[in-house]
Short mmCIF file of C-alpha atoms in Angstrom, two decimals:
data_model
loop_
_atom_site.label_atom_id
_atom_site.label_comp_id
_atom_site.label_asym_id
_atom_site.label_seq_id
_atom_site.Cartn_x
_atom_site.Cartn_y
_atom_site.Cartn_z
CA MET P 1 5.82 -12.54 -54.84
CA LYS P 2 7.47 -15.17 -52.69
CA SER P 3 8.87 -14.34 -49.27
CA GLY P 4 11.74 -16.48 -48.06
CA PRO P 5 14.00 -16.44 -45.03
CA ALA P 6 16.25 -13.42 -44.53
CA SER P 7 19.80 -13.68 -45.76
CA PRO P 8 22.41 -14.54 -43.11
CA GLY P 9 24.10 -11.14 -43.55
CA LEU P 10 20.87 -9.24 -42.94
CA ARG P 11 20.09 -11.41 -39.94
CA ARG P 12 23.53 -10.65 -38.42
CA ILE P 13 23.06 -6.91 -38.94
CA CYS P 14 19.62 -6.98 -37.29
CA LEU P 15 20.92 -8.98 -34.32
CA PHE P 16 23.86 -6.59 -33.92
CA LEU P 17 21.55 -3.55 -33.97
CA LEU P 18 19.20 -5.19 -31.47
CA ALA P 19 22.09 -6.03 -29.12
CA ALA P 20 23.56 -2.52 -29.43
CA ASN P 21 20.19 -0.93 -28.67
CA ALA P 22 19.63 -3.21 -25.66
CA ALA P 23 23.13 -2.41 -24.33
CA TYR P 24 22.53 1.33 -24.76
CA CYS P 25 19.19 1.11 -22.91
CA LEU P 26 20.79 -0.84 -20.06
CA VAL P 27 23.73 1.55 -19.68
CA THR P 28 21.58 4.71 -19.75
CA SER P 29 19.06 3.31 -17.28
CA LEU P 30 21.81 2.61 -14.74
CA GLY P 31 23.32 6.07 -14.75
CA GLY P 32 21.87 9.47 -13.95
CA TRP P 33 24.28 11.02 -16.42
CA ALA P 34 22.13 10.38 -19.47
CA PRO P 35 21.11 13.63 -21.20
CA ALA P 36 17.38 13.00 -20.82
CA TRP P 37 17.59 12.67 -17.03
CA GLY P 38 19.78 15.75 -16.71
CA MET P 39 17.23 17.84 -18.56
CA PHE P 40 14.51 17.10 -16.00
CA SER P 41 16.78 17.57 -13.00
CA ARG P 42 17.35 21.20 -14.03
CA ILE P 43 13.66 22.13 -14.05
CA GLU P 44 12.90 24.10 -10.92
CA ARG P 45 9.76 23.12 -9.08
CA LEU P 46 7.04 25.67 -9.77
CA GLU P 47 5.31 26.53 -6.50
CA PHE P 48 1.64 27.43 -6.88
CA THR P 49 -1.70 27.35 -5.12
CA LEU P 50 -4.96 26.47 -6.79
CA THR P 51 -8.21 26.93 -4.89
CA ASP P 52 -11.87 26.44 -5.72
CA ARG P 53 -14.69 28.93 -5.11
CA GLY P 54 -14.87 28.01 -1.41
CA GLY P 55 -11.13 28.47 -0.90
CA ALA P 56 -10.42 24.73 -0.66
CA PRO P 57 -7.19 23.58 -2.30
CA VAL P 58 -7.46 21.79 -5.65
CA ASP P 59 -4.95 19.04 -6.47
CA LEU P 60 -4.09 19.77 -10.10
CA ARG P 61 -1.89 16.66 -10.30
CA ARG P 62 -5.11 14.56 -10.30
CA TYR P 63 -5.78 15.85 -13.81
CA VAL P 64 -2.36 15.28 -15.41
CA PRO P 65 -0.18 12.20 -16.03
CA PRO P 66 2.08 11.17 -13.11
CA VAL P 67 5.26 12.36 -14.81
CA PHE P 68 4.21 15.87 -15.81
CA TYR P 69 6.36 18.95 -15.23
CA PHE P 70 4.98 22.47 -15.07
CA ALA P 71 7.80 24.45 -16.65
CA ASN P 72 6.22 27.91 -16.46
CA GLY P 73 3.15 29.77 -15.27
CA ASP P 74 1.50 29.89 -18.69
CA VAL P 75 1.54 26.11 -19.10
CA LEU P 76 0.27 25.76 -15.55
CA ALA P 77 -2.58 28.22 -16.18
CA GLU P 78 -3.63 26.50 -19.41
CA THR P 79 -3.58 23.09 -17.71
CA ALA P 80 -5.63 24.39 -14.77
CA ALA P 81 -8.13 26.02 -17.15
CA CYS P 82 -8.58 22.71 -18.96
CA ALA P 83 -8.91 20.78 -15.67
CA CYS P 84 -11.51 23.12 -14.17
CA LYS P 85 -13.83 22.34 -17.09
CA LYS P 86 -13.93 18.76 -15.76
CA ALA P 87 -15.19 19.94 -12.34
CA PRO P 88 -17.83 22.57 -13.15
CA GLY P 89 -19.45 22.35 -9.71
CA SER P 90 -16.51 23.98 -7.94
CA VAL P 91 -15.66 26.84 -10.34
CA PRO P 92 -14.32 29.44 -10.45
CA TRP P 93 -10.80 28.39 -9.51
CA THR P 94 -8.09 30.82 -8.49
CA LEU P 95 -4.49 30.13 -9.49
CA ARG P 96 -1.60 31.88 -7.74
CA VAL P 97 2.06 31.56 -8.74
CA PRO P 98 4.03 33.81 -6.35
CA SER P 99 7.39 33.49 -8.14
CA ALA P 100 5.85 34.71 -11.41
CA GLY P 101 3.55 37.28 -9.82
CA LEU P 102 0.64 35.49 -11.45
CA GLU P 103 -2.92 35.38 -10.14
CA ARG P 104 -5.75 34.25 -12.42
CA THR P 105 -9.37 33.37 -11.95
CA LEU P 106 -10.23 30.42 -14.16
CA CYS P 107 -13.50 29.05 -15.55
CA LEU P 108 -15.82 31.83 -14.54
CA PRO P 109 -19.42 30.55 -14.33
#
C-alpha cells in the first residue's frame, strides 16, 4: 500500500479546522464567560479543618493537584482518608466540616 501526499481538498479542510480550533481556544481563554469557567466560579468554597492526633493542622492541599475543588463533604472525607494513609505517623486525623455538620476520625491506628 503506497501512501502519497494528501489531496488539496483534504489539506484545506484540515487547515480550516485547525484555524477554527485555534480561534476558539484564543477567544475562550480571553473571556471569563466561557461555560467551563462559569461552572467553577459557582462552586462555594468548602470550609473545613483537618488536624492530626496532636491537634496540629494538616494541609490537605499538599496531597491533591493544584486545581482541585472539594465540592462536598463526602469527597473531602474520602480524599482526606486517602491522604492520611500516606502519613501513617500522624494518624488518626480528625476532619470537621461545620457547614455540613460533619466530624469524622480518619485512619484509626
